[in-house]
Amino acid sequence: MIKTDPELCLRCGGCVGVCPQDALSLSENGISCSEKCTSCRICVNFCPVGAIELDD
Amino acid sequence: MIDMKSYDVVIAGAGPAGSGAAIAAAKEGLRVLMVEKRQEIGSPKRCGEGLSRSSLERMGLEYDPVWARRPIIGTSVYAPNGKYVRYDGEDLGWVVERKIFDKWLAEKAADAGARVQARTEVSSVLKEDGIVSGVKLSSFGNSWDVKCRILIACDGVESKVSRMAGLNTTLKPTDLVAGFQYEMAGIEIDPDRIELYFGNEVAPGGYVWIFPKGERVANVGIGVRKPFARKTAKEYLDDWIRTKPGLKRGSVLEANSGGVPVGGLMENMVLDNFMAAGDAAHHVNPIHGGGISEAYVGGRIAGEVAAEAIREGDTSAAFLDRYNKRWWDERGKKLEKIFRLRQVAERLNDDELNWLAEYLSGEDLVNFSKSKGFGKLAKLLIKKPRLVTLARKLM
């Protein structure tokens, strides 16, 4: 699973587009992550503002 | 307000792709509903807001001063060593105000007869026997079902609607640029020229841009890409701005981020009763990341095919395959060729970029962005043994 920092996240949705598991979704409250997440870090590496980190 | 329980076409997302589809379908007399989940069409932008004259022509639209912030009469492309290649022209295009431009397009869709509804989200895709049959909409706490014969997903790079419909639009990490941008004021810039800065220290896998919107205001942004980038896009941009005396004391009017597809062109963009267009279908020029006209044209073709399908009473994937074919003939083949150029460009080190800047003209660079003149670049690359295999990609 991942967690996003709402202070940093600009809700652009790019991480959703690059998630191979279709685990992420974007709403006004930010990004939420489902159980489908495999902690592959692709979204962490993508995020333009460094708002995402793994949440173990 | 949305007053009907059934439409011929429902379009998810009211950016240029959505409006392109809505205008084309409504002009053919279809009952069209275009919904936008955000409260304001065109905002927040995920875009540097550059629109070339040739892009506007490709869209088949006329200039309107209402959306033009600044005319552009030149471009300067900087190599890592600071040498630049200039391209000059009378009126190359404009830096636009997206929140006005996108609404201007949506207004045309409404004028053509489409129903447009902002702050209304497709919360799920309805299916009958596994085939798309409509959408569940939600807006201001209300939720209701709308049937449609065709659903067109124009909901951006994340394309939740494509995923819900069953079309996989996921991009490879190498095909998604991480973009970050400030709209800055009180800065010292050339207000008439676009500036682009390349280099593996400045913006690995992408570039830095300055798109002027006025005498002292501009979009200053960056795109970077894994696996080349070692920091976040924001960190690269902040570090670069710190080295520019004319920018580093500037004010910030807006901060934007976004994912820009620069590859992953899709052979198939349809399902039964369903099509995807715009960023959702990766309709972006892979070398510079510009997508306004590509999205609009993709949407327009989808809207035209929707009209034909409904007229002929066949909205199956087999019929909608016309959209795949037409898009690939009109845009896909060119963009695929440009994608190969992107794969070459990203392999060049800073010394090689500096060397190329000595031999390439501004006109060459413009040609490259239009999938033309690759032969000249290939002839240069084969002079360097390391680059011979790359040159073959361009032939």
CSV table of C-alpha atoms in Angstrom, one decimal:
chain,number,residue,atom,x,y,z
A,1,MET,CA,0.0,0.0,0.0
A,2,ILE,CA,1.0,3.6,-0.5
A,3,LYS,CA,0.1,6.8,1.3
A,4,THR,CA,0.1,10.3,-0.1
A,5,ASP,CA,0.9,13.5,1.7
A,6,PRO,CA,-2.1,15.8,1.1
A,7,GLU,CA,0.1,18.9,1.7
A,8,LEU,CA,2.2,17.9,-1.3
A,9,CYS,CA,-0.4,16.2,-3.6
A,10,LEU,CA,-1.8,18.4,-6.4
A,11,ARG,CA,-4.4,15.8,-7.4
A,12,CYS,CA,-3.1,15.6,-10.9
A,13,GLY,CA,-3.9,11.9,-11.3
A,14,GLY,CA,-0.7,10.9,-13.1
A,15,CYS,CA,0.0,8.1,-10.6
A,16,VAL,CA,-3.5,6.6,-11.4
A,17,GLY,CA,-2.5,6.5,-15.1
A,18,VAL,CA,0.7,4.7,-14.5
A,19,CYS,CA,-0.5,2.2,-11.8
A,20,PRO,CA,-0.3,-1.3,-13.4
A,21,GLN,CA,-2.6,-2.8,-10.8
A,22,ASP,CA,-5.4,-0.3,-11.2
A,23,ALA,CA,-5.1,0.2,-7.4
A,24,LEU,CA,-5.3,4.0,-7.2
A,25,SER,CA,-8.1,6.4,-7.6
A,26,LEU,CA,-8.4,10.1,-7.5
A,27,SER,CA,-11.1,12.1,-5.8
A,28,GLU,CA,-11.3,15.6,-4.4
A,29,ASN,CA,-9.8,14.3,-1.2
A,30,GLY,CA,-6.7,13.1,-3.0
A,31,ILE,CA,-5.4,9.7,-4.0
A,32,SER,CA,-6.7,6.5,-2.4
A,33,CYS,CA,-5.1,3.1,-2.6
A,34,SER,CA,-6.8,-0.2,-2.7
A,35,GLU,CA,-5.8,-3.7,-1.6
A,36,LYS,CA,-4.7,-4.4,-5.2
A,37,CYS,CA,-1.5,-2.5,-4.6
A,38,THR,CA,1.7,-4.6,-4.8
A,39,SER,CA,4.0,-1.9,-3.5
A,40,CYS,CA,5.8,-1.8,-6.9
A,41,ARG,CA,6.8,1.9,-6.4
A,42,ILE,CA,6.0,3.0,-9.9
A,43,CYS,CA,3.7,5.7,-8.6
A,44,VAL,CA,6.3,6.7,-6.0
A,45,ASN,CA,8.9,7.2,-8.7
A,46,PHE,CA,6.5,9.0,-11.0
A,47,CYS,CA,5.0,11.6,-8.6
A,48,PRO,CA,6.1,15.1,-9.8
A,49,VAL,CA,6.1,16.5,-6.3
A,50,GLY,CA,7.2,13.5,-4.2
A,51,ALA,CA,3.9,13.2,-2.4
A,52,ILE,CA,3.7,9.4,-2.4
A,53,GLU,CA,5.5,6.9,-0.2
A,54,LEU,CA,5.1,3.3,0.7
A,55,ASP,CA,3.1,2.6,3.7
A,56,ASP,CA,4.1,-0.7,5.2
B,1,MET,CA,-29.7,20.6,-16.3
B,2,ILE,CA,-29.6,17.0,-17.4
B,3,ASP,CA,-33.2,16.2,-18.2
B,4,MET,CA,-33.1,12.9,-20.1
B,5,LYS,CA,-32.6,9.4,-18.9
B,6,SER,CA,-31.1,8.3,-22.2
B,7,TYR,CA,-28.7,9.8,-24.8
B,8,ASP,CA,-27.2,8.6,-28.0
B,9,VAL,CA,-23.7,9.5,-26.7
B,10,VAL,CA,-22.3,10.2,-23.3
B,11,ILE,CA,-18.9,11.8,-23.1
B,12,ALA,CA,-16.9,11.7,-19.9
B,13,GLY,CA,-14.6,14.7,-19.6
B,14,ALA,CA,-14.9,18.2,-21.1
B,15,GLY,CA,-11.4,18.9,-22.2
B,16,PRO,CA,-10.4,19.3,-25.9
B,17,ALA,CA,-11.0,15.6,-26.6
B,18,GLY,CA,-14.5,15.7,-25.1
B,19,SER,CA,-15.5,18.9,-26.8
B,20,GLY,CA,-14.1,17.6,-30.1
B,21,ALA,CA,-16.3,14.5,-29.8
B,22,ALA,CA,-19.3,16.4,-28.6
B,23,ILE,CA,-19.2,19.0,-31.4
B,24,ALA,CA,-18.8,16.3,-34.1
B,25,ALA,CA,-21.5,14.1,-32.7
B,26,ALA,CA,-24.0,16.9,-32.0
B,27,LYS,CA,-23.5,18.4,-35.5
B,28,GLU,CA,-24.7,15.1,-36.9
B,29,GLY,CA,-27.9,15.4,-34.9
B,30,LEU,CA,-27.1,13.0,-32.1
B,31,ARG,CA,-28.4,13.5,-28.6
B,32,VAL,CA,-25.1,14.2,-26.7
B,33,LEU,CA,-24.4,14.6,-23.0
B,34,MET,CA,-20.8,15.7,-22.0
B,35,VAL,CA,-20.1,15.7,-18.3
B,36,GLU,CA,-17.1,17.1,-16.5
B,37,LYS,CA,-16.3,16.0,-12.9
B,38,ARG,CA,-14.5,19.2,-12.0
B,39,GLN,CA,-16.4,22.3,-11.0
B,40,GLU,CA,-14.8,24.4,-13.8
B,41,ILE,CA,-14.0,23.2,-17.3
B,42,GLY,CA,-10.3,23.9,-18.2
B,43,SER,CA,-9.1,24.1,-14.6
B,44,PRO,CA,-6.8,23.1,-13.0
B,45,LYS,CA,-4.6,22.9,-16.1
B,46,ARG,CA,-2.1,20.2,-16.7
B,47,CYS,CA,-0.5,22.1,-19.6
B,48,GLY,CA,2.0,24.7,-20.7
B,49,GLU,CA,-0.7,26.3,-22.7
B,50,GLY,CA,1.2,26.6,-26.0
B,51,LEU,CA,-0.9,26.3,-29.2
B,52,SER,CA,0.7,26.5,-32.6
B,53,ARG,CA,-1.1,28.0,-35.6
B,54,SER,CA,-0.7,24.7,-37.4
B,55,SER,CA,-2.4,22.9,-34.4
B,56,LEU,CA,-5.3,25.3,-34.6
B,57,GLU,CA,-5.6,24.6,-38.3
B,58,ARG,CA,-5.5,20.9,-37.6
B,59,MET,CA,-8.5,21.4,-35.3
B,60,GLY,CA,-10.3,23.3,-38.1
B,61,LEU,CA,-10.9,26.2,-35.8
B,62,GLU,CA,-10.4,30.0,-36.2
B,63,TYR,CA,-8.3,32.2,-34.0
B,64,ASP,CA,-10.3,34.1,-31.3
B,65,PRO,CA,-8.7,36.8,-29.2
B,66,VAL,CA,-10.8,35.7,-26.2
B,67,TRP,CA,-8.4,32.8,-25.3
B,68,ALA,CA,-5.1,34.2,-26.6
B,69,ARG,CA,-2.8,35.5,-23.9
B,70,ARG,CA,0.3,36.2,-26.0
B,71,PRO,CA,1.2,35.7,-29.7
B,72,ILE,CA,4.5,33.8,-30.2
B,73,ILE,CA,6.9,34.9,-32.9
B,74,GLY,CA,9.9,32.7,-32.2
B,75,THR,CA,11.3,29.7,-30.3
B,76,SER,CA,14.7,29.3,-28.8
B,77,VAL,CA,15.9,25.8,-28.0
B,78,TYR,CA,18.9,25.6,-25.6
B,79,ALA,CA,21.5,22.9,-25.6
B,80,PRO,CA,23.1,21.9,-22.3
B,81,ASN,CA,26.1,24.2,-22.9
B,82,GLY,CA,23.9,27.2,-23.4
B,83,LYS,CA,24.1,27.3,-27.2
B,84,TYR,CA,20.7,27.9,-28.7
B,85,VAL,CA,19.0,27.2,-32.0
B,86,ARG,CA,16.4,29.8,-33.0
B,87,TYR,CA,13.3,29.5,-35.1
B,88,ASP,CA,11.6,32.7,-36.1
B,89,GLY,CA,8.2,33.3,-37.8
B,90,GLU,CA,5.6,35.9,-38.0
B,91,ASP,CA,2.8,34.2,-36.1
B,92,LEU,CA,3.8,30.7,-34.9
B,93,GLY,CA,0.9,30.5,-32.5
B,94,TRP,CA,-0.1,31.6,-29.1
B,95,VAL,CA,0.1,30.9,-25.4
B,96,VAL,CA,-3.5,30.5,-24.4
B,97,GLU,CA,-5.5,30.6,-21.2
B,98,ARG,CA,-6.8,27.0,-20.9
B,99,LYS,CA,-9.6,27.8,-18.6
B,100,ILE,CA,-11.0,30.1,-21.3
B,101,PHE,CA,-10.0,28.0,-24.3
B,102,ASP,CA,-11.5,24.8,-23.0
B,103,LYS,CA,-14.8,26.6,-22.1
B,104,TRP,CA,-14.8,28.2,-25.5
B,105,LEU,CA,-14.7,24.7,-27.0
B,106,ALA,CA,-17.4,23.4,-24.6
B,107,GLU,CA,-19.5,26.5,-25.6
B,108,LYS,CA,-19.2,25.4,-29.2
B,109,ALA,CA,-20.4,21.9,-28.2
B,110,ALA,CA,-23.4,23.4,-26.4
B,111,ASP,CA,-24.1,25.6,-29.4
B,112,ALA,CA,-24.0,22.5,-31.6
B,113,GLY,CA,-26.7,21.0,-29.4
B,114,ALA,CA,-24.8,19.0,-26.9
B,115,ARG,CA,-25.8,19.1,-23.2
B,116,VAL,CA,-22.8,20.1,-21.1
B,117,GLN,CA,-22.7,19.6,-17.3
B,118,ALA,CA,-19.8,20.5,-15.1
B,119,ARG,CA,-19.4,19.1,-11.5
B,120,THR,CA,-20.9,15.9,-12.7
B,121,GLU,CA,-18.9,12.7,-12.4
B,122,VAL,CA,-19.2,9.3,-14.0
B,123,SER,CA,-19.1,7.3,-10.8
B,124,SER,CA,-19.6,3.9,-12.6
B,125,VAL,CA,-20.1,2.4,-16.0
B,126,LEU,CA,-23.3,0.4,-16.4
B,127,LYS,CA,-23.2,-2.8,-18.3
B,128,GLU,CA,-25.8,-5.3,-19.7
B,129,ASP,CA,-24.5,-8.8,-20.4
B,130,GLY,CA,-21.0,-7.4,-19.9
B,131,ILE,CA,-21.4,-4.7,-22.5
B,132,VAL,CA,-21.4,-1.0,-21.8
B,133,SER,CA,-25.0,0.4,-21.7
B,134,GLY,CA,-24.8,3.6,-19.8
B,135,VAL,CA,-23.3,5.5,-16.8
B,136,LYS,CA,-24.1,6.2,-13.2
B,137,LEU,CA,-23.7,9.9,-12.7
B,138,SER,CA,-23.2,11.8,-9.5
B,139,SER,CA,-23.5,15.5,-8.9
B,140,PHE,CA,-24.0,17.6,-5.8
B,141,GLY,CA,-24.8,14.6,-3.7
B,142,ASN,CA,-27.4,13.2,-6.2
B,143,SER,CA,-26.8,10.0,-8.1
B,144,TRP,CA,-28.7,8.6,-11.1
B,145,ASP,CA,-28.4,6.4,-14.2
B,146,VAL,CA,-28.3,7.5,-17.8
B,147,LYS,CA,-28.4,5.1,-20.7
B,148,CYS,CA,-26.4,5.6,-23.8
B,149,ARG,CA,-25.7,3.8,-27.0
B,150,ILE,CA,-22.0,4.9,-27.0
B,151,LEU,CA,-19.8,6.1,-24.2
B,152,ILE,CA,-16.7,8.1,-25.1
B,153,ALA,CA,-14.0,8.3,-22.3
B,154,CYS,CA,-12.1,11.6,-22.6
B,155,ASP,CA,-11.3,11.8,-18.9
B,156,GLY,CA,-7.6,12.3,-19.0
B,157,VAL,CA,-4.5,10.3,-18.3
B,158,GLU,CA,-5.9,8.4,-15.4
B,159,SER,CA,-9.0,7.5,-17.5
B,160,LYS,CA,-11.0,5.9,-14.7
B,161,VAL,CA,-13.9,5.6,-17.1
B,162,SER,CA,-11.9,3.4,-19.6
B,163,ARG,CA,-10.8,1.2,-16.7
B,164,MET,CA,-14.4,0.8,-15.5
B,165,ALA,CA,-15.5,0.0,-19.1
B,166,GLY,CA,-12.8,-2.6,-19.4
B,167,LEU,CA,-10.3,-1.0,-21.7
B,168,ASN,CA,-6.7,-1.1,-20.3
B,169,THR,CA,-5.1,2.3,-20.9
B,170,THR,CA,-2.2,1.9,-18.3
B,171,LEU,CA,1.0,3.5,-19.5
B,172,LYS,CA,4.5,2.1,-19.0
B,173,PRO,CA,6.5,4.3,-16.6
B,174,THR,CA,8.8,5.2,-19.5
B,175,ASP,CA,5.9,6.6,-21.5
B,176,LEU,CA,4.6,9.0,-18.8
B,177,VAL,CA,6.3,12.3,-18.3
B,178,ALA,CA,6.1,13.8,-14.8
B,179,GLY,CA,5.2,17.4,-15.3
B,180,PHE,CA,5.5,20.3,-12.9
B,181,GLN,CA,4.9,24.0,-13.6
B,182,TYR,CA,4.6,27.4,-12.0
B,183,GLU,CA,2.8,30.2,-13.6
B,184,MET,CA,5.2,33.0,-12.6
B,185,ALA,CA,4.8,36.8,-12.6
B,186,GLY,CA,7.3,39.6,-12.1
B,187,ILE,CA,10.0,37.8,-14.0
B,188,GLU,CA,12.4,38.8,-16.7
B,189,ILE,CA,11.8,36.9,-19.9
B,190,ASP,CA,11.7,37.4,-23.7
B,191,PRO,CA,7.9,37.9,-23.9
B,192,ASP,CA,7.6,37.0,-27.5
B,193,ARG,CA,9.5,33.7,-27.7
B,194,ILE,CA,9.1,30.3,-26.3
B,195,GLU,CA,12.3,28.9,-24.7
B,196,LEU,CA,13.1,25.3,-24.3
B,197,TYR,CA,16.1,23.9,-22.3
B,198,PHE,CA,17.5,20.5,-22.8
B,199,GLY,CA,20.0,18.5,-20.9
B,200,ASN,CA,20.4,15.4,-18.7
B,201,GLU,CA,21.2,17.6,-15.7
B,202,VAL,CA,18.4,20.1,-16.4
B,203,ALA,CA,15.5,17.8,-17.3
B,204,PRO,CA,16.4,14.1,-18.0
B,205,GLY,CA,14.0,12.5,-20.4
B,206,GLY,CA,12.3,15.8,-21.0
B,207,TYR,CA,12.9,19.6,-21.0
B,208,VAL,CA,12.3,22.9,-19.2
B,209,TRP,CA,9.9,25.4,-20.9
B,210,ILE,CA,9.1,29.1,-20.6
B,211,PHE,CA,5.8,30.0,-22.3
B,212,PRO,CA,5.2,33.7,-22.0
B,213,LYS,CA,1.7,34.9,-21.2
B,214,GLY,CA,2.6,38.6,-21.0
B,215,GLU,CA,5.5,41.0,-20.7
B,216,ARG,CA,6.5,39.6,-17.3
B,217,VAL,CA,4.4,36.5,-16.8
B,218,ALA,CA,4.9,33.0,-18.1
B,219,ASN,CA,4.4,29.3,-17.5
B,220,VAL,CA,7.7,28.0,-16.4
B,221,GLY,CA,7.6,24.2,-16.3
B,222,ILE,CA,9.4,20.9,-16.6
B,223,GLY,CA,8.9,17.4,-17.8
B,224,VAL,CA,11.1,14.6,-16.6
B,225,ARG,CA,10.9,10.8,-17.0
B,226,LYS,CA,12.0,7.6,-15.3
B,227,PRO,CA,14.3,5.9,-15.5
B,228,PHE,CA,16.4,8.9,-16.3
B,229,ALA,CA,15.3,11.2,-13.5
B,230,ARG,CA,17.0,11.1,-10.1
B,231,LYS,CA,14.9,13.7,-8.3
B,232,THR,CA,11.2,14.8,-8.5
B,233,ALA,CA,10.1,17.0,-11.4
B,234,LYS,CA,9.5,19.8,-8.8
B,235,GLU,CA,13.0,19.5,-7.4
B,236,TYR,CA,14.5,19.7,-10.9
B,237,LEU,CA,12.5,22.8,-11.7
B,238,ASP,CA,13.2,24.5,-8.4
B,239,ASP,CA,17.0,23.8,-8.8
B,240,TRP,CA,16.9,25.2,-12.4
B,241,ILE,CA,15.0,28.3,-11.5
B,242,ARG,CA,17.5,29.0,-8.7
B,243,THR,CA,20.2,29.4,-11.4
B,244,LYS,CA,18.2,32.0,-13.4
B,245,PRO,CA,18.5,35.5,-12.0
B,246,GLY,CA,15.6,36.7,-14.0
B,247,LEU,CA,13.3,34.0,-12.6
B,248,LYS,CA,14.4,33.2,-9.0
B,249,ARG,CA,12.8,36.2,-7.4
B,250,GLY,CA,9.5,35.8,-9.4
B,251,SER,CA,6.1,35.4,-7.9
B,252,VAL,CA,4.0,32.2,-8.3
B,253,LEU,CA,0.4,32.6,-9.5
B,254,GLU,CA,-0.4,29.0,-9.9
B,255,ALA,CA,1.3,25.6,-9.4
B,256,ASN,CA,0.4,22.6,-11.6
B,257,SER,CA,1.5,19.0,-11.9
B,258,GLY,CA,0.5,16.3,-14.3
B,259,GLY,CA,1.3,13.1,-16.1
B,260,VAL,CA,1.9,13.6,-19.9
B,261,PRO,CA,1.7,10.4,-22.1
B,262,VAL,CA,4.6,10.4,-24.6
B,263,GLY,CA,4.1,7.0,-26.1
B,264,GLY,CA,1.9,4.0,-25.6
B,265,LEU,CA,-0.1,4.7,-28.7
B,266,MET,CA,-3.0,2.2,-28.7
B,267,GLU,CA,-3.8,-0.1,-31.6
B,268,ASN,CA,-7.2,-0.6,-30.1
B,269,MET,CA,-9.2,2.3,-28.5
B,270,VAL,CA,-12.7,0.7,-28.6
B,271,LEU,CA,-15.0,-1.8,-27.0
B,272,ASP,CA,-18.6,-2.6,-27.8
B,273,ASN,CA,-20.5,0.7,-27.4
B,274,PHE,CA,-17.3,2.4,-26.2
B,275,MET,CA,-14.4,4.6,-27.4
B,276,ALA,CA,-11.5,6.5,-25.7
B,277,ALA,CA,-9.9,9.7,-26.9
B,278,GLY,CA,-7.4,12.4,-25.8
B,279,ASP,CA,-4.9,11.8,-23.0
B,280,ALA,CA,-7.0,8.7,-22.0
B,281,ALA,CA,-5.9,7.2,-25.4
B,282,HIS,CA,-2.5,8.8,-25.3
B,283,HIS,CA,-3.2,11.3,-28.0
B,284,VAL,CA,-0.1,13.4,-27.5
B,285,ASN,CA,2.9,14.3,-29.6
B,286,PRO,CA,5.6,12.2,-28.0
B,287,ILE,CA,8.5,14.5,-28.7
B,288,HIS,CA,7.2,17.7,-27.1
B,289,GLY,CA,4.2,16.5,-25.1
B,290,GLY,CA,1.7,18.9,-26.8
B,291,GLY,CA,-1.7,17.4,-26.7
B,292,ILE,CA,-4.5,20.0,-27.3
B,293,SER,CA,-4.9,19.5,-31.0
B,294,GLU,CA,-4.2,15.8,-30.9
B,295,ALA,CA,-6.9,15.3,-28.2
B,296,TYR,CA,-9.4,17.4,-30.2
B,297,VAL,CA,-8.8,15.6,-33.4
B,298,GLY,CA,-9.0,12.2,-31.7
B,299,GLY,CA,-12.3,13.3,-30.1
B,300,ARG,CA,-13.6,14.6,-33.4
B,301,ILE,CA,-12.9,11.3,-35.2
B,302,ALA,CA,-14.6,9.4,-32.3
B,303,GLY,CA,-17.6,11.7,-32.5
B,304,GLU,CA,-17.9,11.2,-36.3
B,305,VAL,CA,-17.7,7.5,-36.1
B,306,ALA,CA,-20.2,7.5,-33.3
B,307,ALA,CA,-22.6,9.3,-35.6
B,308,GLU,CA,-22.1,6.8,-38.4
B,309,ALA,CA,-22.5,3.8,-36.0
B,310,ILE,CA,-25.8,5.1,-34.6
B,311,ARG,CA,-27.1,6.0,-38.1
B,312,GLU,CA,-26.3,2.4,-39.3
B,313,GLY,CA,-27.5,0.8,-36.1
B,314,ASP,CA,-24.3,-1.0,-35.3
B,315,THR,CA,-22.3,0.2,-32.3
B,316,SER,CA,-20.3,-3.0,-31.9
B,317,ALA,CA,-16.5,-2.9,-31.4
B,318,ALA,CA,-16.2,-4.3,-35.0
B,319,PHE,CA,-18.0,-1.2,-36.4
B,320,LEU,CA,-16.2,1.3,-34.0
B,321,ASP,CA,-12.9,-0.1,-35.3
B,322,ARG,CA,-13.4,2.5,-38.0
B,323,TYR,CA,-12.2,5.0,-35.3
B,324,ASN,CA,-9.0,3.0,-34.8
B,325,LYS,CA,-8.3,2.9,-38.5
B,326,ARG,CA,-9.1,6.5,-39.2
B,327,TRP,CA,-7.1,7.8,-36.3
B,328,TRP,CA,-4.1,5.7,-37.2
B,329,ASP,CA,-4.3,7.0,-40.8
B,330,GLU,CA,-4.8,10.6,-39.9
B,331,ARG,CA,-2.5,10.9,-36.8
B,332,GLY,CA,-1.2,7.6,-35.4
B,333,LYS,CA,1.3,6.8,-38.1
B,334,LYS,CA,2.9,10.3,-37.8
B,335,LEU,CA,2.9,10.1,-34.0
B,336,GLU,CA,4.4,6.6,-34.0
B,337,LYS,CA,7.3,7.9,-36.2
B,338,ILE,CA,7.8,10.8,-33.8
B,339,PHE,CA,7.8,8.3,-30.9
B,340,ARG,CA,10.9,6.7,-32.5
B,341,LEU,CA,12.5,10.1,-32.6
B,342,ARG,CA,11.8,10.4,-28.8
B,343,GLN,CA,13.5,7.0,-28.3
B,344,VAL,CA,16.6,8.4,-30.1
B,345,ALA,CA,16.6,11.8,-28.3
B,346,GLU,CA,16.5,10.3,-24.9
B,347,ARG,CA,19.6,8.3,-25.5
B,348,LEU,CA,21.8,11.3,-26.3
B,349,ASN,CA,24.2,12.5,-23.7
B,350,ASP,CA,24.9,16.2,-23.1
B,351,ASP,CA,28.0,16.3,-25.3
B,352,GLU,CA,26.0,14.8,-28.2
B,353,LEU,CA,23.2,17.3,-27.7
B,354,ASN,CA,25.7,20.2,-27.8
B,355,TRP,CA,27.2,18.7,-30.9
B,356,LEU,CA,23.9,18.5,-32.7
B,357,ALA,CA,23.0,22.1,-31.8
B,358,GLU,CA,25.9,23.1,-34.0
B,359,TYR,CA,24.5,21.5,-37.0
B,360,LEU,CA,20.7,21.7,-36.7
B,361,SER,CA,18.6,24.7,-37.6
B,362,GLY,CA,15.4,25.9,-36.0
B,363,GLU,CA,13.6,24.7,-39.1
B,364,ASP,CA,15.0,21.2,-38.7
B,365,LEU,CA,13.6,21.1,-35.1
B,366,VAL,CA,10.2,22.2,-36.2
B,367,ASN,CA,10.2,19.6,-39.0
B,368,PHE,CA,11.2,16.9,-36.5
B,369,SER,CA,8.2,17.7,-34.4
B,370,LYS,CA,6.0,17.2,-37.4
B,371,SER,CA,7.6,13.8,-38.3
B,372,LYS,CA,9.5,15.3,-41.2
B,373,GLY,CA,13.2,15.7,-42.1
B,374,PHE,CA,14.5,12.7,-40.0
B,375,GLY,CA,17.0,11.9,-42.8
B,376,LYS,CA,19.1,14.9,-41.9
B,377,LEU,CA,19.3,13.8,-38.3
B,378,ALA,CA,20.1,10.2,-39.3
B,379,LYS,CA,23.0,11.4,-41.5
B,380,LEU,CA,24.5,13.4,-38.6
B,381,LEU,CA,24.1,10.5,-36.1
B,382,ILE,CA,25.9,7.9,-38.3
B,383,LYS,CA,29.0,10.1,-38.1
B,384,LYS,CA,29.4,8.9,-34.5
B,385,PRO,CA,30.0,5.2,-34.0
B,386,ARG,CA,28.1,5.1,-30.8
B,387,LEU,CA,25.0,6.6,-32.5
B,388,VAL,CA,24.8,4.4,-35.6
B,389,THR,CA,22.3,2.0,-34.2
B,390,LEU,CA,20.1,5.0,-33.1
B,391,ALA,CA,20.3,6.5,-36.6
B,392,ARG,CA,18.8,3.3,-38.0
B,393,LYS,CA,15.7,3.8,-35.9
B,394,LEU,CA,15.1,7.0,-37.9
B,395,MET,CA,15.3,5.4,-41.3
